[in-house]
């Protein structure tokens, strides 16, 4: 284990179960790597380049990132409730709008039921509808909004990161490694997506920027063997955390799941409790397809929590609500951009405000 004092991260994304969460100030001049524009492509600015400034606080960036999702909802709700009473027809129209916004049938029905209570056959403003919408979205998401924690009993704490190609898996690992390093944790990275040379190269760039060790084999190497070597190395160098990238070729579902299961068996030859967390990275722009991805990875890879990326590039941000209602998996973090500080802990109240009241 590293002798470096552990510190609370910039956004509190990580915490140890045995340590209180305490915010710290971060030097504004501290060098921060900028993530790659897409999963599999290396970052565009060279190592050592100064990061682009990130104006505004996190909520303002979240609000801006969810503009497409919130604007569509707001426009549709305003169109439904302009000088109309809350009757069966408007409720049905609202329910259809919420479902089309990817909020899910269950959440849509709960919202319309909450609206109808005490308001049926009365005039209601679009602002009042959005207020109820925000409250119900927060209620749905609050139970799954949980910080990503590192259990101090495991050295290293092994995090297997899974997801289909293109979700931002490798970029997310780089951001997590950067935030861990800022908090004083020592990290080892494992380039487990041995199928794609770009993923290996991208993770090597992140390792250089974060100044952390990486275990990488040649393209086409056995991923299970790499996982075994990476855990062996992380134990030898005293890392607090081991972040393992994986392949994401969902078009060959059976082969992919077999590979993940083989990687897990290899890890357990060294540590029977590994991996200690399995994070599924989802791309918000895929909408309803993200539900299918959770279904596939949850049963076969033992997913313990979710990270959702690219919320700033879609009008389908409501899919996070539908996923949470269906699977009740912890949502640890969300991303609304490409910079390191555009990945932050998930906060249900902030998300609800940004998507419903903006």
PDB file of C-alpha atoms in Angstrom, residues 123 130 150 154 256 259 267 269 279 285:
ATOM      1  CA  UNK A 123     -55.779  23.794 -15.054  1.00  0.00           C
ATOM      2  CA  UNK A 130     -41.852  20.043 -14.489  1.00  0.00           C
ATOM      3  CA  UNK A 150     -12.414   1.509  -2.260  1.00  0.00           C
ATOM      4  CA  UNK A 154      -8.147  -5.327  -0.516  1.00  0.00           C
ATOM      5  CA  UNK A 256     -16.974 -11.802 -25.184  1.00  0.00           C
ATOM      6  CA  UNK A 259     -13.380 -13.993 -22.259  1.00  0.00           C
ATOM      7  CA  UNK A 267      -7.726 -12.981 -11.178  1.00  0.00           C
ATOM      8  CA  UNK A 269      -6.122 -17.637  -8.848  1.00  0.00           C
ATOM      9  CA  UNK A 279     -18.108  -1.205 -13.504  1.00  0.00           C
ATOM     10  CA  UNK A 285     -26.530   8.346 -26.807  1.00  0.00           C
TER      11      UNK A 285
END
